[in-house]
PDB file of C-alpha atoms in Angstrom:
ATOM      1  CA  MET A   1     101.617 107.193 103.132  1.00 84.00           C
ATOM      2  CA  PRO A   2     100.090 108.177  99.784  1.00 93.00           C
ATOM      3  CA  ARG A   3      99.741 105.490  97.138  1.00 96.00           C
ATOM      4  CA  ASP A   4     102.199 106.200  94.337  1.00 97.00           C
ATOM      5  CA  VAL A   5     100.358 106.267  90.982  1.00 98.00           C
ATOM      6  CA  VAL A   6     102.327 106.667  87.755  1.00 98.00           C
ATOM      7  CA  LEU A   7     100.382 107.387  84.576  1.00 98.00           C
ATOM      8  CA  VAL A   8     102.238 106.511  81.374  1.00 98.00           C
ATOM      9  CA  ILE A   9     101.677 108.574  78.222  1.00 98.00           C
ATOM     10  CA  PHE A  10     103.236 108.790  74.759  1.00 98.00           C
ATOM     11  CA  ASP A  11     102.972 110.871  71.604  1.00 97.00           C
ATOM     12  CA  GLY A  12      99.385 110.807  70.308  1.00 97.00           C
ATOM     13  CA  PHE A  13      97.757 109.365  73.423  1.00 97.00           C
ATOM     14  CA  GLN A  14      94.073 110.001  74.261  1.00 96.00           C
ATOM     15  CA  LEU A  15      93.808 112.919  76.672  1.00 97.00           C
ATOM     16  CA  PHE A  16      90.726 111.591  78.474  1.00 96.00           C
ATOM     17  CA  ASP A  17      92.531 108.296  79.206  1.00 97.00           C
ATOM     18  CA  LEU A  18      94.828 110.331  81.436  1.00 97.00           C
ATOM     19  CA  ALA A  19      92.487 113.067  82.670  1.00 97.00           C
ATOM     20  CA  GLY A  20      89.590 110.801  83.673  1.00 96.00           C
ATOM     21  CA  PRO A  21      91.481 108.500  86.079  1.00 97.00           C
ATOM     22  CA  ALA A  22      93.664 111.384  87.310  1.00 97.00           C
ATOM     23  CA  ASP A  23      90.593 113.392  88.317  1.00 97.00           C
ATOM     24  CA  VAL A  24      89.126 110.363  90.099  1.00 96.00           C
ATOM     25  CA  PHE A  25      92.252 109.963  92.245  1.00 97.00           C
ATOM     26  CA  ALA A  26      92.567 113.719  92.799  1.00 97.00           C
ATOM     27  CA  THR A  27      88.925 113.990  93.889  1.00 96.00           C
ATOM     28  CA  ALA A  28      89.464 111.081  96.275  1.00 96.00           C
ATOM     29  CA  ASN A  29      92.330 113.052  97.822  1.00 96.00           C
ATOM     30  CA  LEU A  30      90.064 116.072  98.207  1.00 95.00           C
ATOM     31  CA  LEU A  31      87.338 114.064  99.941  1.00 95.00           C
ATOM     32  CA  LEU A  32      89.829 112.185 102.112  1.00 94.00           C
ATOM     33  CA  ARG A  33      91.373 115.535 103.084  1.00 89.00           C
ATOM     34  CA  ALA A  34      94.677 113.753 102.778  1.00 85.00           C
ATOM     35  CA  ASP A  35      97.169 112.684 100.143  1.00 86.00           C
ATOM     36  CA  GLY A  36      95.674 109.272  99.507  1.00 94.00           C
ATOM     37  CA  TYR A  37      97.307 109.200  96.078  1.00 97.00           C
ATOM     38  CA  ARG A  38     100.441 110.804  94.679  1.00 96.00           C
ATOM     39  CA  LEU A  39     100.019 111.244  90.930  1.00 97.00           C
ATOM     40  CA  ARG A  40     102.888 111.529  88.485  1.00 97.00           C
ATOM     41  CA  VAL A  41     102.939 111.475  84.700  1.00 98.00           C
ATOM     42  CA  ALA A  42     105.778 109.715  82.899  1.00 98.00           C
ATOM     43  CA  ALA A  43     106.794 109.170  79.281  1.00 98.00           C
ATOM     44  CA  VAL A  44     109.846 107.914  77.438  1.00 98.00           C
ATOM     45  CA  ARG A  45     111.133 111.462  77.709  1.00 97.00           C
ATOM     46  CA  ALA A  46     110.149 114.109  80.220  1.00 98.00           C
ATOM     47  CA  GLY A  47     108.574 117.302  78.932  1.00 98.00           C
ATOM     48  CA  ALA A  48     105.697 118.233  76.635  1.00 98.00           C
ATOM     49  CA  ILE A  49     103.928 115.233  75.062  1.00 98.00           C
ATOM     50  CA  PRO A  50     101.384 115.899  72.288  1.00 97.00           C
ATOM     51  CA  THR A  51      97.967 114.270  72.601  1.00 97.00           C
ATOM     52  CA  HIS A  52      95.807 113.052  69.744  1.00 94.00           C
ATOM     53  CA  SER A  53      93.746 116.239  70.102  1.00 93.00           C
ATOM     54  CA  GLY A  54      96.816 118.441  69.688  1.00 94.00           C
ATOM     55  CA  ILE A  55      97.003 119.572  73.314  1.00 96.00           C
ATOM     56  CA  ASP A  56     100.389 119.065  74.960  1.00 97.00           C
ATOM     57  CA  VAL A  57     100.653 117.448  78.396  1.00 97.00           C
ATOM     58  CA  VAL A  58     103.812 117.738  80.479  1.00 97.00           C
ATOM     59  CA  ALA A  59     105.352 114.466  81.620  1.00 98.00           C
ATOM     60  CA  GLN A  60     107.142 115.236  84.872  1.00 96.00           C
ATOM     61  CA  LEU A  61     109.450 112.233  84.575  1.00 97.00           C
ATOM     62  CA  SER A  62     111.010 109.983  82.009  1.00 98.00           C
ATOM     63  CA  LEU A  63     110.236 106.303  82.506  1.00 97.00           C
ATOM     64  CA  GLY A  64     113.867 105.743  83.440  1.00 96.00           C
ATOM     65  CA  GLU A  65     113.587 108.276  86.248  1.00 96.00           C
ATOM     66  CA  VAL A  66     110.644 106.596  87.960  1.00 96.00           C
ATOM     67  CA  ALA A  67     111.808 104.978  91.187  1.00 90.00           C
ATOM     68  CA  GLU A  68     110.493 101.573  92.164  1.00 87.00           C
ATOM     69  CA  PRO A  69     108.410 100.126  93.712  1.00 92.00           C
ATOM     70  CA  LEU A  70     105.051 101.649  92.738  1.00 95.00           C
ATOM     71  CA  ASP A  71     101.547 101.175  93.996  1.00 97.00           C
ATOM     72  CA  THR A  72      99.767 101.627  90.646  1.00 98.00           C
ATOM     73  CA  LEU A  73     101.025 101.804  87.082  1.00 98.00           C
ATOM     74  CA  LEU A  74      98.371 103.007  84.622  1.00 98.00           C
ATOM     75  CA  VAL A  75      98.987 103.106  80.858  1.00 98.00           C
ATOM     76  CA  ALA A  76      96.882 105.347  78.623  1.00 98.00           C
ATOM     77  CA  GLY A  77      95.649 104.405  75.166  1.00 97.00           C
ATOM     78  CA  GLY A  78      95.130 106.259  71.927  1.00 96.00           C
ATOM     79  CA  LEU A  79      94.981 105.935  68.168  1.00 94.00           C
ATOM     80  CA  SER A  80      98.780 106.037  67.978  1.00 96.00           C
ATOM     81  CA  VAL A  81      99.225 102.834  70.024  1.00 97.00           C
ATOM     82  CA  PRO A  82      99.849 100.485  67.051  1.00 96.00           C
ATOM     83  CA  SER A  83     102.758 102.680  65.961  1.00 96.00           C
ATOM     84  CA  ARG A  84     104.164 102.636  69.513  1.00 97.00           C
ATOM     85  CA  LEU A  85     104.309  98.869  69.923  1.00 97.00           C
ATOM     86  CA  ARG A  86     107.835  98.786  68.465  1.00 96.00           C
ATOM     87  CA  ASP A  87     109.041 101.535  70.772  1.00 97.00           C
ATOM     88  CA  ARG A  88     111.409  99.484  72.941  1.00 97.00           C
ATOM     89  CA  ALA A  89     111.968 102.313  75.380  1.00 98.00           C
ATOM     90  CA  LEU A  90     108.232 102.637  75.982  1.00 98.00           C
ATOM     91  CA  VAL A  91     107.380  98.934  76.125  1.00 98.00           C
ATOM     92  CA  GLY A  92     110.508  98.060  78.090  1.00 98.00           C
ATOM     93  CA  GLY A  93     109.872 100.889  80.562  1.00 98.00           C
ATOM     94  CA  ILE A  94     106.323  99.652  81.122  1.00 98.00           C
ATOM     95  CA  ALA A  95     107.559  96.092  81.682  1.00 98.00           C
ATOM     96  CA  ARG A  96     110.205  97.231  84.171  1.00 97.00           C
ATOM     97  CA  LEU A  97     107.859  99.363  86.230  1.00 97.00           C
ATOM     98  CA  ALA A  98     105.128  96.729  86.154  1.00 97.00           C
ATOM     99  CA  SER A  99     107.456  94.213  87.765  1.00 96.00           C
ATOM    100  CA  SER A 100     107.496  96.237  90.981  1.00 94.00           C
ATOM    101  CA  ALA A 101     103.950  97.664  90.957  1.00 97.00           C
ATOM    102  CA  ARG A 102     101.218  96.386  93.257  1.00 97.00           C
ATOM    103  CA  ARG A 103      98.782  96.630  90.374  1.00 98.00           C
ATOM    104  CA  VAL A 104      99.025  97.472  86.700  1.00 98.00           C
ATOM    105  CA  ALA A 105      96.244  98.949  84.577  1.00 98.00           C
ATOM    106  CA  SER A 106      95.459 100.196  81.099  1.00 98.00           C
ATOM    107  CA  VAL A 107      92.775 102.346  79.561  1.00 97.00           C
ATOM    108  CA  CYS A 108      91.403 101.655  76.101  1.00 95.00           C
ATOM    109  CA  SER A 109      94.054 100.500  73.601  1.00 96.00           C
ATOM    110  CA  GLY A 110      96.723 100.789  76.283  1.00 98.00           C
ATOM    111  CA  ALA A 111      96.018  97.065  76.732  1.00 98.00           C
ATOM    112  CA  LEU A 112      98.047  96.435  73.568  1.00 98.00           C
ATOM    113  CA  LEU A 113     101.080  98.010  75.217  1.00 98.00           C
ATOM    114  CA  LEU A 114     100.624  95.772  78.258  1.00 98.00           C
ATOM    115  CA  ALA A 115     100.293  92.763  75.969  1.00 98.00           C
ATOM    116  CA  GLU A 116     103.389  93.756  73.970  1.00 98.00           C
ATOM    117  CA  ALA A 117     105.261  93.935  77.283  1.00 98.00           C
ATOM    118  CA  GLY A 118     104.209  90.322  77.971  1.00 98.00           C
ATOM    119  CA  LEU A 119     102.014  91.298  80.914  1.00 98.00           C
ATOM    120  CA  LEU A 120      98.706  89.867  79.672  1.00 98.00           C
ATOM    121  CA  ASP A 121      99.743  86.359  78.602  1.00 97.00           C
ATOM    122  CA  GLY A 122      97.249  83.867  80.008  1.00 97.00           C
ATOM    123  CA  ARG A 123      95.119  86.661  81.462  1.00 97.00           C
ATOM    124  CA  ARG A 124      91.623  87.965  80.806  1.00 95.00           C
ATOM    125  CA  ALA A 125      91.651  91.500  79.479  1.00 97.00           C
ATOM    126  CA  THR A 126      89.440  94.028  77.755  1.00 95.00           C
ATOM    127  CA  THR A 127      89.956  97.070  75.583  1.00 95.00           C
ATOM    128  CA  HIS A 128      87.906  99.404  73.415  1.00 92.00           C
ATOM    129  CA  TRP A 129      85.533  97.315  71.324  1.00 87.00           C
ATOM    130  CA  LEU A 130      87.116  98.692  68.132  1.00 89.00           C
ATOM    131  CA  THR A 131      90.506  97.372  69.278  1.00 93.00           C
ATOM    132  CA  ALA A 132      89.423  93.995  70.644  1.00 92.00           C
ATOM    133  CA  ASP A 133      89.981  92.043  67.417  1.00 93.00           C
ATOM    134  CA  ASP A 134      93.433  93.582  67.013  1.00 96.00           C
ATOM    135  CA  LEU A 135      94.359  92.642  70.585  1.00 97.00           C
ATOM    136  CA  ALA A 136      93.166  89.067  70.062  1.00 96.00           C
ATOM    137  CA  SER A 137      94.932  88.598  66.711  1.00 96.00           C
ATOM    138  CA  ARG A 138      98.247  90.145  67.754  1.00 97.00           C
ATOM    139  CA  TYR A 139      98.375  88.393  71.129  1.00 98.00           C
ATOM    140  CA  PRO A 140      96.622  85.003  71.006  1.00 97.00           C
ATOM    141  CA  GLY A 141      97.749  84.250  74.554  1.00 97.00           C
ATOM    142  CA  VAL A 142      95.396  86.947  75.885  1.00 97.00           C
ATOM    143  CA  GLN A 143      91.827  85.966  76.778  1.00 96.00           C
ATOM    144  CA  VAL A 144      90.056  88.976  75.285  1.00 95.00           C
ATOM    145  CA  ASP A 145      86.704  90.036  76.743  1.00 90.00           C
ATOM    146  CA  ALA A 146      85.451  92.451  74.104  1.00 85.00           C
ATOM    147  CA  ASP A 147      82.343  93.554  75.981  1.00 80.00           C
ATOM    148  CA  SER A 148      83.143  94.373  79.614  1.00 83.00           C
ATOM    149  CA  ILE A 149      83.751  97.890  80.869  1.00 86.00           C
ATOM    150  CA  TYR A 150      86.796  96.727  82.789  1.00 90.00           C
ATOM    151  CA  VAL A 151      88.355  93.412  83.735  1.00 92.00           C
ATOM    152  CA  ARG A 152      90.446  92.610  86.754  1.00 93.00           C
ATOM    153  CA  ASP A 153      92.618  89.503  86.583  1.00 95.00           C
ATOM    154  CA  GLY A 154      94.703  89.367  89.738  1.00 95.00           C
ATOM    155  CA  ASP A 155      96.889  92.456  89.873  1.00 96.00           C
ATOM    156  CA  MET A 156      96.212  93.290  86.226  1.00 97.00           C
ATOM    157  CA  TRP A 157      93.371  95.696  85.386  1.00 97.00           C
ATOM    158  CA  THR A 158      92.271  96.615  81.856  1.00 97.00           C
ATOM    159  CA  SER A 159      89.404  98.848  80.775  1.00 95.00           C
ATOM    160  CA  ALA A 160      87.391  99.611  77.684  1.00 91.00           C
ATOM    161  CA  GLY A 161      87.483 102.843  75.745  1.00 83.00           C
ATOM    162  CA  VAL A 162      87.905 106.359  77.041  1.00 79.00           C
ATOM    163  CA  SER A 163      85.300 106.983  79.774  1.00 88.00           C
ATOM    164  CA  ALA A 164      85.648 103.397  81.056  1.00 90.00           C
ATOM    165  CA  GLY A 165      88.953 104.534  82.563  1.00 94.00           C
ATOM    166  CA  VAL A 166      86.865 106.513  85.046  1.00 93.00           C
ATOM    167  CA  ASP A 167      84.998 103.337  86.023  1.00 90.00           C
ATOM    168  CA  LEU A 168      88.287 101.499  86.452  1.00 94.00           C
ATOM    169  CA  ALA A 169      89.755 104.252  88.645  1.00 95.00           C
ATOM    170  CA  LEU A 170      86.569 104.392  90.745  1.00 92.00           C
ATOM    171  CA  ALA A 171      86.820 100.648  91.283  1.00 91.00           C
ATOM    172  CA  MET A 172      90.401 101.101  92.465  1.00 95.00           C
ATOM    173  CA  VAL A 173      89.307 103.818  94.902  1.00 94.00           C
ATOM    174  CA  ALA A 174      86.577 101.483  96.163  1.00 90.00           C
ATOM    175  CA  GLU A 175      89.151  98.728  96.706  1.00 92.00           C
ATOM    176  CA  ASP A 176      91.546 101.092  98.494  1.00 95.00           C
ATOM    177  CA  HIS A 177      89.132 103.168 100.573  1.00 94.00           C
ATOM    178  CA  GLY A 178      85.677 101.595 100.344  1.00 89.00           C
ATOM    179  CA  HIS A 179      82.580 101.932  98.168  1.00 82.00           C
ATOM    180  CA  ARG A 180      81.249 104.960 100.062  1.00 83.00           C
ATOM    181  CA  LEU A 181      84.225 107.088  99.022  1.00 91.00           C
ATOM    182  CA  ALA A 182      83.952 105.829  95.431  1.00 88.00           C
ATOM    183  CA  ARG A 183      80.276 106.850  95.373  1.00 82.00           C
ATOM    184  CA  ASP A 184      81.143 110.278  96.734  1.00 90.00           C
ATOM    185  CA  VAL A 185      83.860 110.730  94.112  1.00 91.00           C
ATOM    186  CA  ALA A 186      81.358 109.790  91.384  1.00 87.00           C
ATOM    187  CA  ARG A 187      78.890 112.359  92.722  1.00 85.00           C
ATOM    188  CA  GLY A 188      81.594 115.001  92.918  1.00 89.00           C
ATOM    189  CA  LEU A 189      82.584 114.434  89.307  1.00 89.00           C
ATOM    190  CA  VAL A 190      78.932 114.199  88.221  1.00 80.00           C
ATOM    191  CA  VAL A 191      79.555 110.908  86.484  1.00 79.00           C
ATOM    192  CA  TYR A 192      77.571 107.695  86.425  1.00 60.00           C
ATOM    193  CA  LEU A 193      77.645 105.924  89.763  1.00 56.00           C
ATOM    194  CA  HIS A 194      80.497 103.538  89.174  1.00 51.00           C
ATOM    195  CA  ARG A 195      79.558 100.375  87.358  1.00 57.00           C
ATOM    196  CA  PRO A 196      80.697  96.810  88.013  1.00 55.00           C
ATOM    197  CA  GLY A 197      83.348  95.762  85.550  1.00 55.00           C
ATOM    198  CA  GLY A 198      81.233  92.978  84.110  1.00 54.00           C
ATOM    199  CA  GLN A 199      78.732  95.409  82.694  1.00 54.00           C
ATOM    200  CA  SER A 200      78.706  95.738  78.952  1.00 54.00           C
ATOM    201  CA  GLN A 201      80.451  98.596  77.164  1.00 53.00           C
ATOM    202  CA  PHE A 202      77.081  99.217  75.522  1.00 48.00           C
ATOM    203  CA  SER A 203      73.991 100.745  77.142  1.00 51.00           C
ATOM    204  CA  VAL A 204      70.588  99.525  75.933  1.00 50.00           C
ATOM    205  CA  PRO A 205      70.284 102.264  73.270  1.00 49.00           C
ATOM    206  CA  LEU A 206      73.882 101.741  72.121  1.00 47.00           C
ATOM    207  CA  ARG A 207      73.424  97.980  71.858  1.00 53.00           C
ATOM    208  CA  ALA A 208      70.790  98.471  69.161  1.00 64.00           C
ATOM    209  CA  LEU A 209      70.989 100.360  65.903  1.00 73.00           C
ATOM    210  CA  THR A 210      68.776 103.380  65.399  1.00 76.00           C
ATOM    211  CA  PRO A 211      65.964 102.263  63.089  1.00 84.00           C
ATOM    212  CA  ARG A 212      65.604 103.961  59.720  1.00 86.00           C
ATOM    213  CA  SER A 213      61.837 103.993  60.162  1.00 87.00           C
ATOM    214  CA  GLU A 214      60.355 106.837  62.215  1.00 88.00           C
ATOM    215  CA  PRO A 215      57.580 104.593  63.651  1.00 90.00           C
ATOM    216  CA  LEU A 216      60.210 102.123  64.883  1.00 92.00           C
ATOM    217  CA  ARG A 217      62.282 104.934  66.418  1.00 88.00           C
ATOM    218  CA  GLU A 218      59.178 106.099  68.276  1.00 90.00           C
ATOM    219  CA  LEU A 219      58.468 102.519  69.334  1.00 93.00           C
ATOM    220  CA  GLN A 220      62.003 102.139  70.695  1.00 89.00           C
ATOM    221  CA  ALA A 221      61.495 105.255  72.830  1.00 87.00           C
ATOM    222  CA  PHE A 222      58.113 103.950  73.993  1.00 92.00           C
ATOM    223  CA  ILE A 223      59.649 100.630  75.104  1.00 92.00           C
ATOM    224  CA  ASP A 224      62.388 102.365  77.113  1.00 88.00           C
ATOM    225  CA  ALA A 225      59.924 104.767  78.763  1.00 88.00           C
ATOM    226  CA  ASN A 226      57.204 102.205  79.577  1.00 92.00           C
ATOM    227  CA  PRO A 227      58.733  98.994  80.948  1.00 93.00           C
ATOM    228  CA  CYS A 228      55.425  97.968  82.609  1.00 93.00           C
ATOM    229  CA  ALA A 229      53.392  98.206  79.411  1.00 94.00           C
ATOM    230  CA  ASP A 230      52.370  95.207  77.340  1.00 96.00           C
ATOM    231  CA  LEU A 231      55.553  94.865  75.293  1.00 96.00           C
ATOM    232  CA  SER A 232      54.813  91.501  73.747  1.00 96.00           C
ATOM    233  CA  VAL A 233      55.525  91.118  70.047  1.00 97.00           C
ATOM    234  CA  PRO A 234      51.807  91.131  69.104  1.00 96.00           C
ATOM    235  CA  ALA A 235      51.209  94.316  71.142  1.00 96.00           C
ATOM    236  CA  LEU A 236      54.231  96.082  69.652  1.00 96.00           C
ATOM    237  CA  ALA A 237      53.242  94.958  66.171  1.00 96.00           C
ATOM    238  CA  ARG A 238      49.776  96.469  66.642  1.00 95.00           C
ATOM    239  CA  ARG A 239      51.350  99.815  67.599  1.00 94.00           C
ATOM    240  CA  THR A 240      53.172  99.858  64.260  1.00 93.00           C
ATOM    241  CA  GLY A 241      50.278  98.529  62.183  1.00 94.00           C
ATOM    242  CA  MET A 242      52.185  95.411  61.118  1.00 95.00           C
ATOM    243  CA  SER A 243      51.597  91.724  61.479  1.00 96.00           C
ATOM    244  CA  ALA A 244      53.605  90.128  64.299  1.00 95.00           C
ATOM    245  CA  ARG A 245      55.792  88.163  61.876  1.00 95.00           C
ATOM    246  CA  HIS A 246      56.514  91.127  59.628  1.00 96.00           C
ATOM    247  CA  PHE A 247      57.155  93.397  62.618  1.00 96.00           C
ATOM    248  CA  SER A 248      59.701  90.968  64.089  1.00 96.00           C
ATOM    249  CA  ARG A 249      61.576  90.786  60.785  1.00 95.00           C
ATOM    250  CA  VAL A 250      61.597  94.557  60.267  1.00 95.00           C
ATOM    251  CA  PHE A 251      62.552  95.407  63.866  1.00 94.00           C
ATOM    252  CA  THR A 252      65.405  92.906  63.876  1.00 94.00           C
ATOM    253  CA  ALA A 253      66.651  94.018  60.467  1.00 93.00           C
ATOM    254  CA  GLN A 254      66.691  97.700  61.421  1.00 91.00           C
ATOM    255  CA  THR A 255      67.996  97.440  65.004  1.00 89.00           C
ATOM    256  CA  GLY A 256      70.092  94.277  64.872  1.00 89.00           C
ATOM    257  CA  VAL A 257      68.229  92.988  67.942  1.00 89.00           C
ATOM    258  CA  PRO A 258      65.036  90.862  68.060  1.00 94.00           C
ATOM    259  CA  PRO A 259      62.183  92.770  69.730  1.00 95.00           C
ATOM    260  CA  GLY A 260      61.899  90.369  72.676  1.00 94.00           C
ATOM    261  CA  ARG A 261      65.602  90.698  73.451  1.00 92.00           C
ATOM    262  CA  TYR A 262      65.459  94.492  73.191  1.00 93.00           C
ATOM    263  CA  VAL A 263      62.518  94.587  75.609  1.00 95.00           C
ATOM    264  CA  GLU A 264      64.327  92.383  78.121  1.00 94.00           C
ATOM    265  CA  ARG A 265      67.460  94.521  77.959  1.00 91.00           C
ATOM    266  CA  SER A 266      65.433  97.688  78.404  1.00 92.00           C
ATOM    267  CA  ARG A 267      63.661  96.245  81.448  1.00 94.00           C
ATOM    268  CA  ALA A 268      66.970  95.131  82.940  1.00 91.00           C
ATOM    269  CA  ASP A 269      68.244  98.691  82.556  1.00 88.00           C
ATOM    270  CA  ALA A 270      65.087 100.044  84.228  1.00 90.00           C
ATOM    271  CA  ALA A 271      65.645  97.618  87.113  1.00 92.00           C
ATOM    272  CA  ARG A 272      69.231  98.804  87.485  1.00 86.00           C
ATOM    273  CA  ARG A 273      68.111 102.428  87.783  1.00 83.00           C
ATOM    274  CA  LEU A 274      65.461 101.557  90.403  1.00 89.00           C
ATOM    275  CA  LEU A 275      67.958  99.563  92.476  1.00 89.00           C
ATOM    276  CA  GLU A 276      70.390 102.468  92.477  1.00 79.00           C
ATOM    277  CA  THR A 277      67.944 105.283  93.198  1.00 80.00           C
ATOM    278  CA  THR A 278      65.174 103.803  95.392  1.00 88.00           C
ATOM    279  CA  ASP A 279      64.700 101.628  98.465  1.00 90.00           C
ATOM    280  CA  HIS A 280      61.911  99.635  96.837  1.00 93.00           C
ATOM    281  CA  PRO A 281      61.894  95.928  97.801  1.00 95.00           C
ATOM    282  CA  LEU A 282      62.820  93.542  95.015  1.00 95.00           C
ATOM    283  CA  ASP A 283      59.239  92.459  94.353  1.00 96.00           C
ATOM    284  CA  ARG A 284      58.259  96.089  93.713  1.00 95.00           C
ATOM    285  CA  VAL A 285      61.319  96.662  91.523  1.00 95.00           C
ATOM    286  CA  ALA A 286      60.350  93.582  89.515  1.00 95.00           C
ATOM    287  CA  ARG A 287      56.798  94.850  89.038  1.00 95.00           C
ATOM    288  CA  GLU A 288      57.773  98.412  88.158  1.00 94.00           C
ATOM    289  CA  CYS A 289      60.313  97.353  85.523  1.00 94.00           C
ATOM    290  CA  GLY A 290      57.907  94.879  83.936  1.00 95.00           C
ATOM    291  CA  LEU A 291      59.660  91.695  85.029  1.00 95.00           C
ATOM    292  CA  GLY A 292      56.863  90.508  87.294  1.00 94.00           C
ATOM    293  CA  SER A 293      58.602  88.540  90.038  1.00 95.00           C
ATOM    294  CA  PRO A 294      61.839  88.665  92.049  1.00 95.00           C
ATOM    295  CA  GLU A 295      62.851  85.347  90.494  1.00 96.00           C
ATOM    296  CA  THR A 296      62.579  86.746  86.971  1.00 96.00           C
ATOM    297  CA  LEU A 297      64.320  89.936  88.077  1.00 95.00           C
ATOM    298  CA  TYR A 298      67.234  87.922  89.457  1.00 95.00           C
ATOM    299  CA  ARG A 299      67.566  85.776  86.342  1.00 94.00           C
ATOM    300  CA  VAL A 300      67.353  88.697  83.885  1.00 93.00           C
ATOM    301  CA  PHE A 301      69.580  90.979  85.957  1.00 91.00           C
ATOM    302  CA  ARG A 302      72.308  88.356  86.191  1.00 89.00           C
ATOM    303  CA  ARG A 303      72.130  87.726  82.473  1.00 88.00           C
ATOM    304  CA  HIS A 304      72.551  91.388  81.507  1.00 84.00           C
ATOM    305  CA  TRP A 305      74.558  92.981  84.332  1.00 78.00           C
ATOM    306  CA  ARG A 306      76.489  89.910  85.591  1.00 80.00           C
ATOM    307  CA  ILE A 307      75.722  90.648  89.218  1.00 85.00           C
ATOM    308  CA  SER A 308      72.720  89.871  91.438  1.00 91.00           C
ATOM    309  CA  PRO A 309      70.167  92.645  92.101  1.00 93.00           C
ATOM    310  CA  GLY A 310      70.941  92.582  95.827  1.00 91.00           C
ATOM    311  CA  ASP A 311      74.699  92.838  95.302  1.00 88.00           C
ATOM    312  CA  HIS A 312      74.226  95.651  92.808  1.00 84.00           C
ATOM    313  CA  ARG A 313      72.130  97.628  95.271  1.00 87.00           C
ATOM    314  CA  ARG A 314      74.578  97.093  98.126  1.00 83.00           C
ATOM    315  CA  ARG A 315      77.455  98.340  95.998  1.00 74.00           C
ATOM    316  CA  PHE A 316      75.841 101.127  94.014  1.00 69.00           C
ATOM    317  CA  HIS A 317      72.751 102.381  95.807  1.00 70.00           C
ATOM    318  CA  LEU A 318      72.718 106.149  96.115  1.00 58.00           C
ATOM    319  CA  LYS A 319      69.475 107.754  97.259  1.00 47.00           C
ATOM    320  CA  GLU A 320      69.350 111.507  96.857  1.00 40.00           C
ATOM    321  CA  SER A 321      68.844 113.350 100.141  1.00 32.00           C
TER     322      SER A 321
END
């Protein structure tokens, strides 16, 4: 029997919050050569629903027409969410359907709708980083994780902004049908091999500001491209013609990250790529990403990606044939 997935939308929702997860489930069906998932779109009223981008999407059902129970209820987000929190038909419909669903999920600011429906009280949850403070202030009973790509707390799943809905849906496919299918779906969609939910919403470049200074921008690129180089503060300072103390102050002021922390994050990202794309043993991965030893690799990898190097490889390794 196909798993019944209902995707909830509303006026002004973010189109990608719907399209990303829907394409993940649809691609899983294609690869399974079976109807693993039955997808339906619902809104307070059936018919054409305008997105934030101005494109209309047809909701096949009104929320009141959706029969229970469901396998998965997934609520989209969008810039219009704050104005929808007082929509009793929307919030009440979500609460009703959630009561019979095996799992409930949100993408981006859709977490606010789940919280307004009382579904996140006492739970860990995430949302787009721009919305995290609003979620925490409006709903103090929610344990807001403002950094993770997605968070699963029991049967409740929440994800960060926009493209993180793809990661969440891939994780659901992995839970339902195994990691191999999830990897194949990711390859089919030409998206990043699906990431563990504990990973940060921010990649190494996004975590740091772009320096105003051209020499520091070039240095940033050099660090990311050469993890095995001498990236100590004195060595980096020499490359910029500054004293070590002055370099540290300027780099931190312009990027928001101390140079040593930026280097460690960059090396952790290099290690992640090697684990996913090679069969190198951990001692070689540690050497090639500039971390030296498997022990240091383990400690740094856990700190930045919240998973051990071995577990990450087992879950996400994909060597090109």
